[in-house]
Amino acid sequence: MKVPFSWLKDYVDIDITAQELADKLFSCGFEVEELIYLGEKIDRVVVGEVKSLTPHPDSDHMQVCIVDCGEYGENLQIVTGAPNVYVGMKTPCALDNSTVVESNPAMLEKNPSGIKKIKKGKLRGVESFGMLCSGEELGINDDYIEGAEVNGLLDLPKDAPVGEDVKKIVGLDDYIFDISITANRPDCQCVLGIAREVSAVLKKPLKEPKYTYTERETNASGIEVEVLAPDLCPRYVGHYVEDIKEGVSPAWLRKRLVLSGIRSISPIVDITNFVLLEMGQPMHAFDAKDINGNKIVVRRAQNGEKITTLDEKEFTLTSENLVICDGDKPVALAGIMGGLNSEIKSTTKNVFFESAKFARDSVRKTSRTLGQSSDSSSRFEKGVDAYTNALGMARALHLIEELGCGVVTNMHRDVCAVDLTPRTMTASIAKINALLGIEVPKAEMEDILTRLHFKPQIDGDTLTVEIPGYRDDVDGYPDLAEEIIRMYGYEHITPTFLEKASVTGGGLTDAQKRELHIKTALCKQGFSEAYNYSFYSPKDLELMKIPENGLERNAVKILNPISEELSIMRTFLAPSMLQNAVRNIRRGNDEGRLFEIANIYIPNGEGVQPIEKKHLVLGIWGGKNDFFDMKGAIERLSSLLHVELKYERAEKSYLHPGISANVLFDKEIIGCFGELDPAISLALGLDKKVYLGELDLSAIENQADDSIRYTNLPKFPAMQRDLALLADEELTCEQVEEVLLHSCKYVTQAQLFDVYRGGQVPTGKKSMAFTLTFTPDNTTEKAFTPETLDGFVKKILNNLKFKLGIELR
């Protein structure tokens, strides 16, 4: 929230500096993220009066001026080429060694700071001791001061003191507070809201804006208001204003708007923007002649209904969108933007003002779904209270009367579905003090709550307050305790241990340590960790070709999703990892390895929290990476956790049917990995192969053990023997390896190094060549001999023949 210092002074007599006020706001719970000085780029620029003009001897358009700058020099010679300079003109004068705003685009590329240094020098042989400035060189426009946008020098008011710092004259001697507003304080999303806090913290009276106006009879046909969705629009206030006059808003109004980053448009539009900034109440003005049927209807949109907003964008709506309609059609997206068909034009004579409260979740959902946002929608998303609806309308009508840009009529509409009776609340002072852990004097409590407009009354231990209509966040004595302590001062709190507190060793749990070891091991293999949302789109399941009866489709649906793209909780992690890979490839990251450890969510019945299971997903793409890189990463994980994993051919909808495998633990499938289905790669336009793998970590964590194990080195060296085996075509390497490793206790490794088909190998058979490593254990009394190995091999071949029908080739 950006708040001009000068605007705050309209409501509170502030007698401290901007820096001191920033500290005060921080002490009562409002962080000033940045304090911006508007005149930061302007230095040594003063008001100068042109005393005389002489044509430049070597130029047909330049003139030599004698300028009076008061204490900085009464007869400064300055050369200018401005066409509007004249004797007696008061204009900004940049002295020697001054700085102004760099306005030349070519120079901005070389000097991104945007500051231009002015030094004395010669212009075509004539000395110039400074520069006379335009509004552009001060970085201002006509909303700061009239004439700032002319093609020439800025003509300052005749009463501007000679030698005065020009920042004070044009309004640049001001600060902007960029304040971080917490989610529970939407009432402070406006200048008046911050002014209330400043008033309380400085113990100064608050000068409320003026809300008075005079209504006049009107002969216009009445405009009726009907709210068909009171759950989404609890209050709708409308007022008819006629005899609208075109013109220019007064300087003070334009100045307030421009300091907040808004350009002046017309008096009516400026008033709606001003009330938004001042009161925090978004408003809209409809051209009354465009309201067909003299009727305003607030309702849910019909599916397929269309509207074109003020920025000329057309949207197709659904029943989840709230619209403001006339008797025939939508004329505004509720809480977001008006329709092009009812905008204020130069020919507008009569308007119907709108001030309403819209449900924050409705505005947020429509804004996200349609990709349309505005200053109004950002306010409604944070929360606008029903109390401010009428107050904002009254403020706007007062300004219309003050500016003389329209006639306020007696046609007023207020459709309200909420109780506007002020809420009262009682609380125990003892409970408040117990919560704070200190004793706050009753008189201090009463004073603080009075300054915050809570109208407190104390009777013994009972505190009774009337909650202001704009403080929807206060709902219980802990909230009152917070209000009291932030004004009383957090420095009064003495840090103490909780009553039953004890000192603990801290550190990570065994599960956290194990997860950290897994992450470290993956990082050592070149993987980087990814973080994704815990939800995705139903379209992701379509992309992954999950069948209609697939378990992955049994997902937890989010009641109020941000958008359809994030509407279901993840039942497996592969879609998120695929999107990570796609995003990297499309942005030129042609090779990469990512992993993510996160929970998946399985529905557990109506009204019951879903089952959460921890999964690991891996993604590899590009370079020389292939299926076996993914398998190697999983095998490293198996070795780290000391769990035995098996593999078998997989049939997964999103993986290549011939380059994929299931991962088994205790004969149960706990995951799969493989190359992405080529059809999906083609649909995504990928020119790199992508490999995905996913494991259910929760299935193995009970038996996993990532502790370091030590074994004695064997007394005798290991020996190797190569075997070429003739096996049936359908046998897998996993099946053969299992028999090889379990046929002899001394076989510590069986590594496939060749597969051959054709030639001397019969049809339906294949030749598989393995290197077997025989390692003596601690009970072996002497080294293995070739004869010993022959005996081991004979036993292995017998087992292969008996179990798999394999023979030695």
PDB file of N, CA and C in Angstrom, residues 209-292:
ATOM      1  N   PRO A 209     -12.762  12.878   6.725  1.00  0.00           N
ATOM      2  CA  PRO A 209     -13.170  13.561   5.493  1.00  0.00           C
ATOM      3  C   PRO A 209     -14.626  14.029   5.609  1.00  0.00           C
ATOM      4  N   LYS A 210     -15.029  14.905   4.737  1.00  0.00           N
ATOM      5  CA  LYS A 210     -16.403  15.412   4.752  1.00  0.00           C
ATOM      6  C   LYS A 210     -17.304  14.492   3.931  1.00  0.00           C
ATOM      7  N   TYR A 211     -18.500  14.208   4.505  1.00  0.00           N
ATOM      8  CA  TYR A 211     -19.443  13.297   3.846  1.00  0.00           C
ATOM      9  C   TYR A 211     -20.786  13.963   3.528  1.00  0.00           C
ATOM     10  N   THR A 212     -20.924  15.233   3.841  1.00  0.00           N
ATOM     11  CA  THR A 212     -22.225  15.885   3.681  1.00  0.00           C
ATOM     12  C   THR A 212     -22.500  16.235   2.222  1.00  0.00           C
ATOM     13  N   TYR A 213     -23.779  16.235   1.850  1.00  0.00           N
ATOM     14  CA  TYR A 213     -24.204  16.631   0.507  1.00  0.00           C
ATOM     15  C   TYR A 213     -25.689  16.964   0.570  1.00  0.00           C
ATOM     16  N   THR A 214     -26.169  17.625  -0.457  1.00  0.00           N
ATOM     17  CA  THR A 214     -27.574  18.026  -0.525  1.00  0.00           C
ATOM     18  C   THR A 214     -28.250  17.303  -1.676  1.00  0.00           C
ATOM     19  N   GLU A 215     -29.351  16.632  -1.392  1.00  0.00           N
ATOM     20  CA  GLU A 215     -30.098  15.930  -2.434  1.00  0.00           C
ATOM     21  C   GLU A 215     -31.144  16.857  -3.044  1.00  0.00           C
ATOM     22  N   ARG A 216     -31.350  16.703  -4.349  1.00  0.00           N
ATOM     23  CA  ARG A 216     -32.369  17.479  -5.048  1.00  0.00           C
ATOM     24  C   ARG A 216     -33.339  16.547  -5.750  1.00  0.00           C
ATOM     25  N   GLU A 217     -34.561  17.005  -5.900  1.00  0.00           N
ATOM     26  CA  GLU A 217     -35.580  16.207  -6.581  1.00  0.00           C
ATOM     27  C   GLU A 217     -35.162  15.976  -8.030  1.00  0.00           C
ATOM     28  N   THR A 218     -35.548  14.827  -8.567  1.00  0.00           N
ATOM     29  CA  THR A 218     -35.255  14.523  -9.962  1.00  0.00           C
ATOM     30  C   THR A 218     -36.514  14.051 -10.656  1.00  0.00           C
ATOM     31  N   ASN A 219     -36.614  14.363 -11.939  1.00  0.00           N
ATOM     32  CA  ASN A 219     -37.746  13.916 -12.750  1.00  0.00           C
ATOM     33  C   ASN A 219     -37.413  12.647 -13.525  1.00  0.00           C
ATOM     34  N   ALA A 220     -36.195  12.131 -13.339  1.00  0.00           N
ATOM     35  CA  ALA A 220     -35.770  10.934 -14.076  1.00  0.00           C
ATOM     36  C   ALA A 220     -36.544   9.708 -13.592  1.00  0.00           C
ATOM     37  N   SER A 221     -36.696   8.740 -14.505  1.00  0.00           N
ATOM     38  CA  SER A 221     -37.344   7.479 -14.142  1.00  0.00           C
ATOM     39  C   SER A 221     -36.475   6.746 -13.127  1.00  0.00           C
ATOM     40  N   GLY A 222     -37.125   6.139 -12.149  1.00  0.00           N
ATOM     41  CA  GLY A 222     -36.380   5.460 -11.106  1.00  0.00           C
ATOM     42  C   GLY A 222     -35.628   4.241 -11.611  1.00  0.00           C
ATOM     43  N   ILE A 223     -34.400   4.045 -11.118  1.00  0.00           N
ATOM     44  CA  ILE A 223     -33.602   2.854 -11.445  1.00  0.00           C
ATOM     45  C   ILE A 223     -33.698   1.898 -10.263  1.00  0.00           C
ATOM     46  N   GLU A 224     -34.265   0.724 -10.524  1.00  0.00           N
ATOM     47  CA  GLU A 224     -34.441  -0.261  -9.473  1.00  0.00           C
ATOM     48  C   GLU A 224     -33.215  -1.181  -9.388  1.00  0.00           C
ATOM     49  N   VAL A 225     -32.934  -1.680  -8.190  1.00  0.00           N
ATOM     50  CA  VAL A 225     -31.800  -2.581  -7.973  1.00  0.00           C
ATOM     51  C   VAL A 225     -32.329  -3.889  -7.395  1.00  0.00           C
ATOM     52  N   GLU A 226     -31.914  -5.007  -8.003  1.00  0.00           N
ATOM     53  CA  GLU A 226     -32.302  -6.334  -7.534  1.00  0.00           C
ATOM     54  C   GLU A 226     -31.047  -7.195  -7.400  1.00  0.00           C
ATOM     55  N   VAL A 227     -30.827  -7.755  -6.221  1.00  0.00           N
ATOM     56  CA  VAL A 227     -29.673  -8.621  -5.968  1.00  0.00           C
ATOM     57  C   VAL A 227     -30.157 -10.061  -5.889  1.00  0.00           C
ATOM     58  N   LEU A 228     -29.819 -10.868  -6.904  1.00  0.00           N
ATOM     59  CA  LEU A 228     -30.254 -12.262  -6.956  1.00  0.00           C
ATOM     60  C   LEU A 228     -29.239 -13.210  -6.339  1.00  0.00           C
ATOM     61  N   ALA A 229     -28.061 -12.676  -5.977  1.00  0.00           N
ATOM     62  CA  ALA A 229     -27.026 -13.514  -5.352  1.00  0.00           C
ATOM     63  C   ALA A 229     -26.513 -12.814  -4.103  1.00  0.00           C
ATOM     64  N   PRO A 230     -27.350 -12.725  -3.043  1.00  0.00           N
ATOM     65  CA  PRO A 230     -26.925 -12.004  -1.833  1.00  0.00           C
ATOM     66  C   PRO A 230     -25.728 -12.640  -1.138  1.00  0.00           C
ATOM     67  N   ASP A 231     -25.469 -13.941  -1.395  1.00  0.00           N
ATOM     68  CA  ASP A 231     -24.300 -14.572  -0.790  1.00  0.00           C
ATOM     69  C   ASP A 231     -23.013 -14.034  -1.396  1.00  0.00           C
ATOM     70  N   LEU A 232     -23.068 -13.574  -2.648  1.00  0.00           N
ATOM     71  CA  LEU A 232     -21.885 -13.025  -3.319  1.00  0.00           C
ATOM     72  C   LEU A 232     -21.881 -11.499  -3.307  1.00  0.00           C
ATOM     73  N   CYS A 233     -23.042 -10.887  -3.049  1.00  0.00           N
ATOM     74  CA  CYS A 233     -23.137  -9.424  -2.962  1.00  0.00           C
ATOM     75  C   CYS A 233     -24.008  -9.072  -1.763  1.00  0.00           C
ATOM     76  N   PRO A 234     -23.427  -9.042  -0.561  1.00  0.00           N
ATOM     77  CA  PRO A 234     -24.226  -8.788   0.649  1.00  0.00           C
ATOM     78  C   PRO A 234     -24.829  -7.384   0.708  1.00  0.00           C
ATOM     79  N   ARG A 235     -24.181  -6.410   0.049  1.00  0.00           N
ATOM     80  CA  ARG A 235     -24.738  -5.049   0.066  1.00  0.00           C
ATOM     81  C   ARG A 235     -24.445  -4.347  -1.258  1.00  0.00           C
ATOM     82  N   TYR A 236     -25.460  -3.655  -1.762  1.00  0.00           N
ATOM     83  CA  TYR A 236     -25.303  -2.894  -3.013  1.00  0.00           C
ATOM     84  C   TYR A 236     -25.967  -1.534  -2.807  1.00  0.00           C
ATOM     85  N   VAL A 237     -25.152  -0.462  -2.894  1.00  0.00           N
ATOM     86  CA  VAL A 237     -25.631   0.906  -2.733  1.00  0.00           C
ATOM     87  C   VAL A 237     -25.510   1.613  -4.072  1.00  0.00           C
ATOM     88  N   GLY A 238     -26.583   2.268  -4.500  1.00  0.00           N
ATOM     89  CA  GLY A 238     -26.571   3.010  -5.757  1.00  0.00           C
ATOM     90  C   GLY A 238     -27.139   4.403  -5.563  1.00  0.00           C
ATOM     91  N   HIS A 239     -26.656   5.383  -6.353  1.00  0.00           N
ATOM     92  CA  HIS A 239     -27.164   6.748  -6.267  1.00  0.00           C
ATOM     93  C   HIS A 239     -27.110   7.391  -7.654  1.00  0.00           C
ATOM     94  N   TYR A 240     -28.166   8.137  -7.946  1.00  0.00           N
ATOM     95  CA  TYR A 240     -28.316   8.761  -9.267  1.00  0.00           C
ATOM     96  C   TYR A 240     -27.834  10.201  -9.206  1.00  0.00           C
ATOM     97  N   VAL A 241     -26.946  10.562 -10.124  1.00  0.00           N
ATOM     98  CA  VAL A 241     -26.416  11.919 -10.220  1.00  0.00           C
ATOM     99  C   VAL A 241     -26.658  12.414 -11.639  1.00  0.00           C
ATOM    100  N   GLU A 242     -27.206  13.617 -11.762  1.00  0.00           N
ATOM    101  CA  GLU A 242     -27.521  14.133 -13.098  1.00  0.00           C
ATOM    102  C   GLU A 242     -26.795  15.443 -13.376  1.00  0.00           C
ATOM    103  N   ASP A 243     -26.972  15.887 -14.602  1.00  0.00           N
ATOM    104  CA  ASP A 243     -26.355  17.136 -15.066  1.00  0.00           C
ATOM    105  C   ASP A 243     -24.834  17.109 -14.886  1.00  0.00           C
ATOM    106  N   ILE A 244     -24.223  16.025 -15.386  1.00  0.00           N
ATOM    107  CA  ILE A 244     -22.770  15.871 -15.297  1.00  0.00           C
ATOM    108  C   ILE A 244     -22.086  16.902 -16.180  1.00  0.00           C
ATOM    109  N   LYS A 245     -21.056  17.528 -15.635  1.00  0.00           N
ATOM    110  CA  LYS A 245     -20.318  18.551 -16.377  1.00  0.00           C
ATOM    111  C   LYS A 245     -18.905  18.050 -16.652  1.00  0.00           C
ATOM    112  N   GLU A 246     -18.475  18.218 -17.901  1.00  0.00           N
ATOM    113  CA  GLU A 246     -17.107  17.897 -18.274  1.00  0.00           C
ATOM    114  C   GLU A 246     -16.172  18.980 -17.762  1.00  0.00           C
ATOM    115  N   GLY A 247     -14.925  18.676 -17.683  1.00  0.00           N
ATOM    116  CA  GLY A 247     -13.959  19.657 -17.233  1.00  0.00           C
ATOM    117  C   GLY A 247     -12.694  18.993 -16.729  1.00  0.00           C
ATOM    118  N   VAL A 248     -11.946  19.719 -15.937  1.00  0.00           N
ATOM    119  CA  VAL A 248     -10.690  19.231 -15.384  1.00  0.00           C
ATOM    120  C   VAL A 248     -10.791  19.257 -13.868  1.00  0.00           C
ATOM    121  N   SER A 249     -10.357  18.204 -13.246  1.00  0.00           N
ATOM    122  CA  SER A 249     -10.375  18.129 -11.787  1.00  0.00           C
ATOM    123  C   SER A 249      -9.445  19.190 -11.206  1.00  0.00           C
ATOM    124  N   PRO A 250      -9.731  19.659  -9.998  1.00  0.00           N
ATOM    125  CA  PRO A 250      -8.864  20.667  -9.378  1.00  0.00           C
ATOM    126  C   PRO A 250      -7.467  20.120  -9.119  1.00  0.00           C
ATOM    127  N   ALA A 251      -6.525  21.030  -8.960  1.00  0.00           N
ATOM    128  CA  ALA A 251      -5.114  20.648  -8.824  1.00  0.00           C
ATOM    129  C   ALA A 251      -4.892  19.730  -7.629  1.00  0.00           C
ATOM    130  N   TRP A 252      -5.571  20.006  -6.496  1.00  0.00           N
ATOM    131  CA  TRP A 252      -5.330  19.197  -5.293  1.00  0.00           C
ATOM    132  C   TRP A 252      -5.740  17.742  -5.506  1.00  0.00           C
ATOM    133  N   LEU A 253      -6.836  17.532  -6.262  1.00  0.00           N
ATOM    134  CA  LEU A 253      -7.303  16.170  -6.517  1.00  0.00           C
ATOM    135  C   LEU A 253      -6.362  15.444  -7.477  1.00  0.00           C
ATOM    136  N   ARG A 254      -5.969  16.142  -8.524  1.00  0.00           N
ATOM    137  CA  ARG A 254      -5.037  15.528  -9.490  1.00  0.00           C
ATOM    138  C   ARG A 254      -3.706  15.209  -8.823  1.00  0.00           C
ATOM    139  N   LYS A 255      -3.278  16.077  -7.904  1.00  0.00           N
ATOM    140  CA  LYS A 255      -2.007  15.847  -7.217  1.00  0.00           C
ATOM    141  C   LYS A 255      -2.087  14.599  -6.340  1.00  0.00           C
ATOM    142  N   ARG A 256      -3.209  14.433  -5.620  1.00  0.00           N
ATOM    143  CA  ARG A 256      -3.367  13.243  -4.782  1.00  0.00           C
ATOM    144  C   ARG A 256      -3.330  11.969  -5.619  1.00  0.00           C
ATOM    145  N   LEU A 257      -3.980  12.011  -6.767  1.00  0.00           N
ATOM    146  CA  LEU A 257      -4.023  10.820  -7.620  1.00  0.00           C
ATOM    147  C   LEU A 257      -2.655  10.494  -8.198  1.00  0.00           C
ATOM    148  N   VAL A 258      -1.950  11.501  -8.701  1.00  0.00           N
ATOM    149  CA  VAL A 258      -0.676  11.233  -9.359  1.00  0.00           C
ATOM    150  C   VAL A 258       0.367  10.737  -8.353  1.00  0.00           C
ATOM    151  N   LEU A 259       0.284  11.204  -7.104  1.00  0.00           N
ATOM    152  CA  LEU A 259       1.213  10.709  -6.088  1.00  0.00           C
ATOM    153  C   LEU A 259       0.983   9.229  -5.798  1.00  0.00           C
ATOM    154  N   SER A 260      -0.218   8.755  -6.092  1.00  0.00           N
ATOM    155  CA  SER A 260      -0.546   7.339  -5.897  1.00  0.00           C
ATOM    156  C   SER A 260      -0.431   6.543  -7.187  1.00  0.00           C
ATOM    157  N   GLY A 261       0.088   7.189  -8.241  1.00  0.00           N
ATOM    158  CA  GLY A 261       0.341   6.471  -9.488  1.00  0.00           C
ATOM    159  C   GLY A 261      -0.819   6.430 -10.453  1.00  0.00           C
ATOM    160  N   ILE A 262      -1.805   7.353 -10.320  1.00  0.00           N
ATOM    161  CA  ILE A 262      -2.975   7.363 -11.200  1.00  0.00           C
ATOM    162  C   ILE A 262      -3.080   8.704 -11.903  1.00  0.00           C
ATOM    163  N   ARG A 263      -3.237   8.686 -13.223  1.00  0.00           N
ATOM    164  CA  ARG A 263      -3.408   9.918 -14.002  1.00  0.00           C
ATOM    165  C   ARG A 263      -4.847  10.384 -13.951  1.00  0.00           C
ATOM    166  N   SER A 264      -5.025  11.698 -13.955  1.00  0.00           N
ATOM    167  CA  SER A 264      -6.353  12.296 -13.989  1.00  0.00           C
ATOM    168  C   SER A 264      -7.000  12.048 -15.356  1.00  0.00           C
ATOM    169  N   ILE A 265      -8.311  11.720 -15.343  1.00  0.00           N
ATOM    170  CA  ILE A 265      -9.035  11.453 -16.589  1.00  0.00           C
ATOM    171  C   ILE A 265     -10.168  12.450 -16.773  1.00  0.00           C
ATOM    172  N   SER A 266     -11.098  12.468 -15.830  1.00  0.00           N
ATOM    173  CA  SER A 266     -12.218  13.400 -15.843  1.00  0.00           C
ATOM    174  C   SER A 266     -12.712  13.482 -14.407  1.00  0.00           C
ATOM    175  N   PRO A 267     -13.467  14.531 -14.056  1.00  0.00           N
ATOM    176  CA  PRO A 267     -13.888  14.670 -12.658  1.00  0.00           C
ATOM    177  C   PRO A 267     -14.619  13.453 -12.105  1.00  0.00           C
ATOM    178  N   ILE A 268     -15.552  12.868 -12.861  1.00  0.00           N
ATOM    179  CA  ILE A 268     -16.322  11.731 -12.348  1.00  0.00           C
ATOM    180  C   ILE A 268     -15.419  10.520 -12.123  1.00  0.00           C
ATOM    181  N   VAL A 269     -14.593  10.197 -13.112  1.00  0.00           N
ATOM    182  CA  VAL A 269     -13.684   9.056 -12.977  1.00  0.00           C
ATOM    183  C   VAL A 269     -12.660   9.319 -11.879  1.00  0.00           C
ATOM    184  N   ASP A 270     -12.185  10.551 -11.794  1.00  0.00           N
ATOM    185  CA  ASP A 270     -11.202  10.896 -10.759  1.00  0.00           C
ATOM    186  C   ASP A 270     -11.790  10.726  -9.365  1.00  0.00           C
ATOM    187  N   ILE A 271     -13.069  11.051  -9.204  1.00  0.00           N
ATOM    188  CA  ILE A 271     -13.708  10.900  -7.891  1.00  0.00           C
ATOM    189  C   ILE A 271     -13.770   9.438  -7.492  1.00  0.00           C
ATOM    190  N   THR A 272     -14.136   8.551  -8.427  1.00  0.00           N
ATOM    191  CA  THR A 272     -14.189   7.117  -8.089  1.00  0.00           C
ATOM    192  C   THR A 272     -12.808   6.605  -7.714  1.00  0.00           C
ATOM    193  N   ASN A 273     -11.770   7.041  -8.425  1.00  0.00           N
ATOM    194  CA  ASN A 273     -10.406   6.624  -8.083  1.00  0.00           C
ATOM    195  C   ASN A 273      -9.962   7.205  -6.746  1.00  0.00           C
ATOM    196  N   PHE A 274     -10.361   8.448  -6.484  1.00  0.00           N
ATOM    197  CA  PHE A 274      -9.982   9.094  -5.233  1.00  0.00           C
ATOM    198  C   PHE A 274     -10.602   8.378  -4.041  1.00  0.00           C
ATOM    199  N   VAL A 275     -11.884   8.029  -4.149  1.00  0.00           N
ATOM    200  CA  VAL A 275     -12.564   7.334  -3.051  1.00  0.00           C
ATOM    201  C   VAL A 275     -11.955   5.951  -2.838  1.00  0.00           C
ATOM    202  N   LEU A 276     -11.553   5.293  -3.919  1.00  0.00           N
ATOM    203  CA  LEU A 276     -10.882   3.998  -3.790  1.00  0.00           C
ATOM    204  C   LEU A 276      -9.608   4.134  -2.965  1.00  0.00           C
ATOM    205  N   LEU A 277      -8.805   5.150  -3.259  1.00  0.00           N
ATOM    206  CA  LEU A 277      -7.541   5.335  -2.554  1.00  0.00           C
ATOM    207  C   LEU A 277      -7.748   5.851  -1.136  1.00  0.00           C
ATOM    208  N   GLU A 278      -8.688   6.786  -0.977  1.00  0.00           N
ATOM    209  CA  GLU A 278      -8.878   7.419   0.328  1.00  0.00           C
ATOM    210  C   GLU A 278      -9.631   6.516   1.294  1.00  0.00           C
ATOM    211  N   MET A 279     -10.764   5.951   0.843  1.00  0.00           N
ATOM    212  CA  MET A 279     -11.654   5.193   1.719  1.00  0.00           C
ATOM    213  C   MET A 279     -11.468   3.688   1.612  1.00  0.00           C
ATOM    214  N   GLY A 280     -10.799   3.222   0.543  1.00  0.00           N
ATOM    215  CA  GLY A 280     -10.669   1.786   0.313  1.00  0.00           C
ATOM    216  C   GLY A 280     -11.935   1.176  -0.272  1.00  0.00           C
ATOM    217  N   GLN A 281     -12.866   2.019  -0.761  1.00  0.00           N
ATOM    218  CA  GLN A 281     -14.116   1.531  -1.325  1.00  0.00           C
ATOM    219  C   GLN A 281     -14.080   1.645  -2.851  1.00  0.00           C
ATOM    220  N   PRO A 282     -13.981   0.508  -3.555  1.00  0.00           N
ATOM    221  CA  PRO A 282     -14.068   0.571  -5.019  1.00  0.00           C
ATOM    222  C   PRO A 282     -15.445   1.077  -5.437  1.00  0.00           C
ATOM    223  N   MET A 283     -15.484   1.927  -6.449  1.00  0.00           N
ATOM    224  CA  MET A 283     -16.755   2.474  -6.942  1.00  0.00           C
ATOM    225  C   MET A 283     -16.780   2.385  -8.458  1.00  0.00           C
ATOM    226  N   HIS A 284     -17.977   2.445  -8.989  1.00  0.00           N
ATOM    227  CA  HIS A 284     -18.119   2.434 -10.439  1.00  0.00           C
ATOM    228  C   HIS A 284     -19.256   3.372 -10.804  1.00  0.00           C
ATOM    229  N   ALA A 285     -19.115   4.040 -11.938  1.00  0.00           N
ATOM    230  CA  ALA A 285     -20.154   4.946 -12.435  1.00  0.00           C
ATOM    231  C   ALA A 285     -20.636   4.453 -13.796  1.00  0.00           C
ATOM    232  N   PHE A 286     -21.950   4.218 -13.919  1.00  0.00           N
ATOM    233  CA  PHE A 286     -22.558   3.795 -15.177  1.00  0.00           C
ATOM    234  C   PHE A 286     -23.181   5.008 -15.872  1.00  0.00           C
ATOM    235  N   ASP A 287     -23.048   5.071 -17.184  1.00  0.00           N
ATOM    236  CA  ASP A 287     -23.790   6.058 -17.957  1.00  0.00           C
ATOM    237  C   ASP A 287     -25.259   5.660 -17.898  1.00  0.00           C
ATOM    238  N   ALA A 288     -26.099   6.504 -17.266  1.00  0.00           N
ATOM    239  CA  ALA A 288     -27.489   6.128 -16.986  1.00  0.00           C
ATOM    240  C   ALA A 288     -28.279   5.812 -18.246  1.00  0.00           C
ATOM    241  N   LYS A 289     -27.967   6.481 -19.356  1.00  0.00           N
ATOM    242  CA  LYS A 289     -28.757   6.219 -20.568  1.00  0.00           C
ATOM    243  C   LYS A 289     -28.472   4.845 -21.164  1.00  0.00           C
ATOM    244  N   ASP A 290     -27.367   4.199 -20.724  1.00  0.00           N
ATOM    245  CA  ASP A 290     -27.029   2.868 -21.229  1.00  0.00           C
ATOM    246  C   ASP A 290     -27.599   1.754 -20.350  1.00  0.00           C
ATOM    247  N   ILE A 291     -28.315   2.128 -19.277  1.00  0.00           N
ATOM    248  CA  ILE A 291     -28.929   1.120 -18.398  1.00  0.00           C
ATOM    249  C   ILE A 291     -30.321   0.816 -18.928  1.00  0.00           C
ATOM    250  N   ASN A 292     -30.431  -0.219 -19.715  1.00  0.00           N
ATOM    251  CA  ASN A 292     -31.713  -0.582 -20.325  1.00  0.00           C
ATOM    252  C   ASN A 292     -32.698  -1.070 -19.268  1.00  0.00           C
TER     253      ASN A 292
END
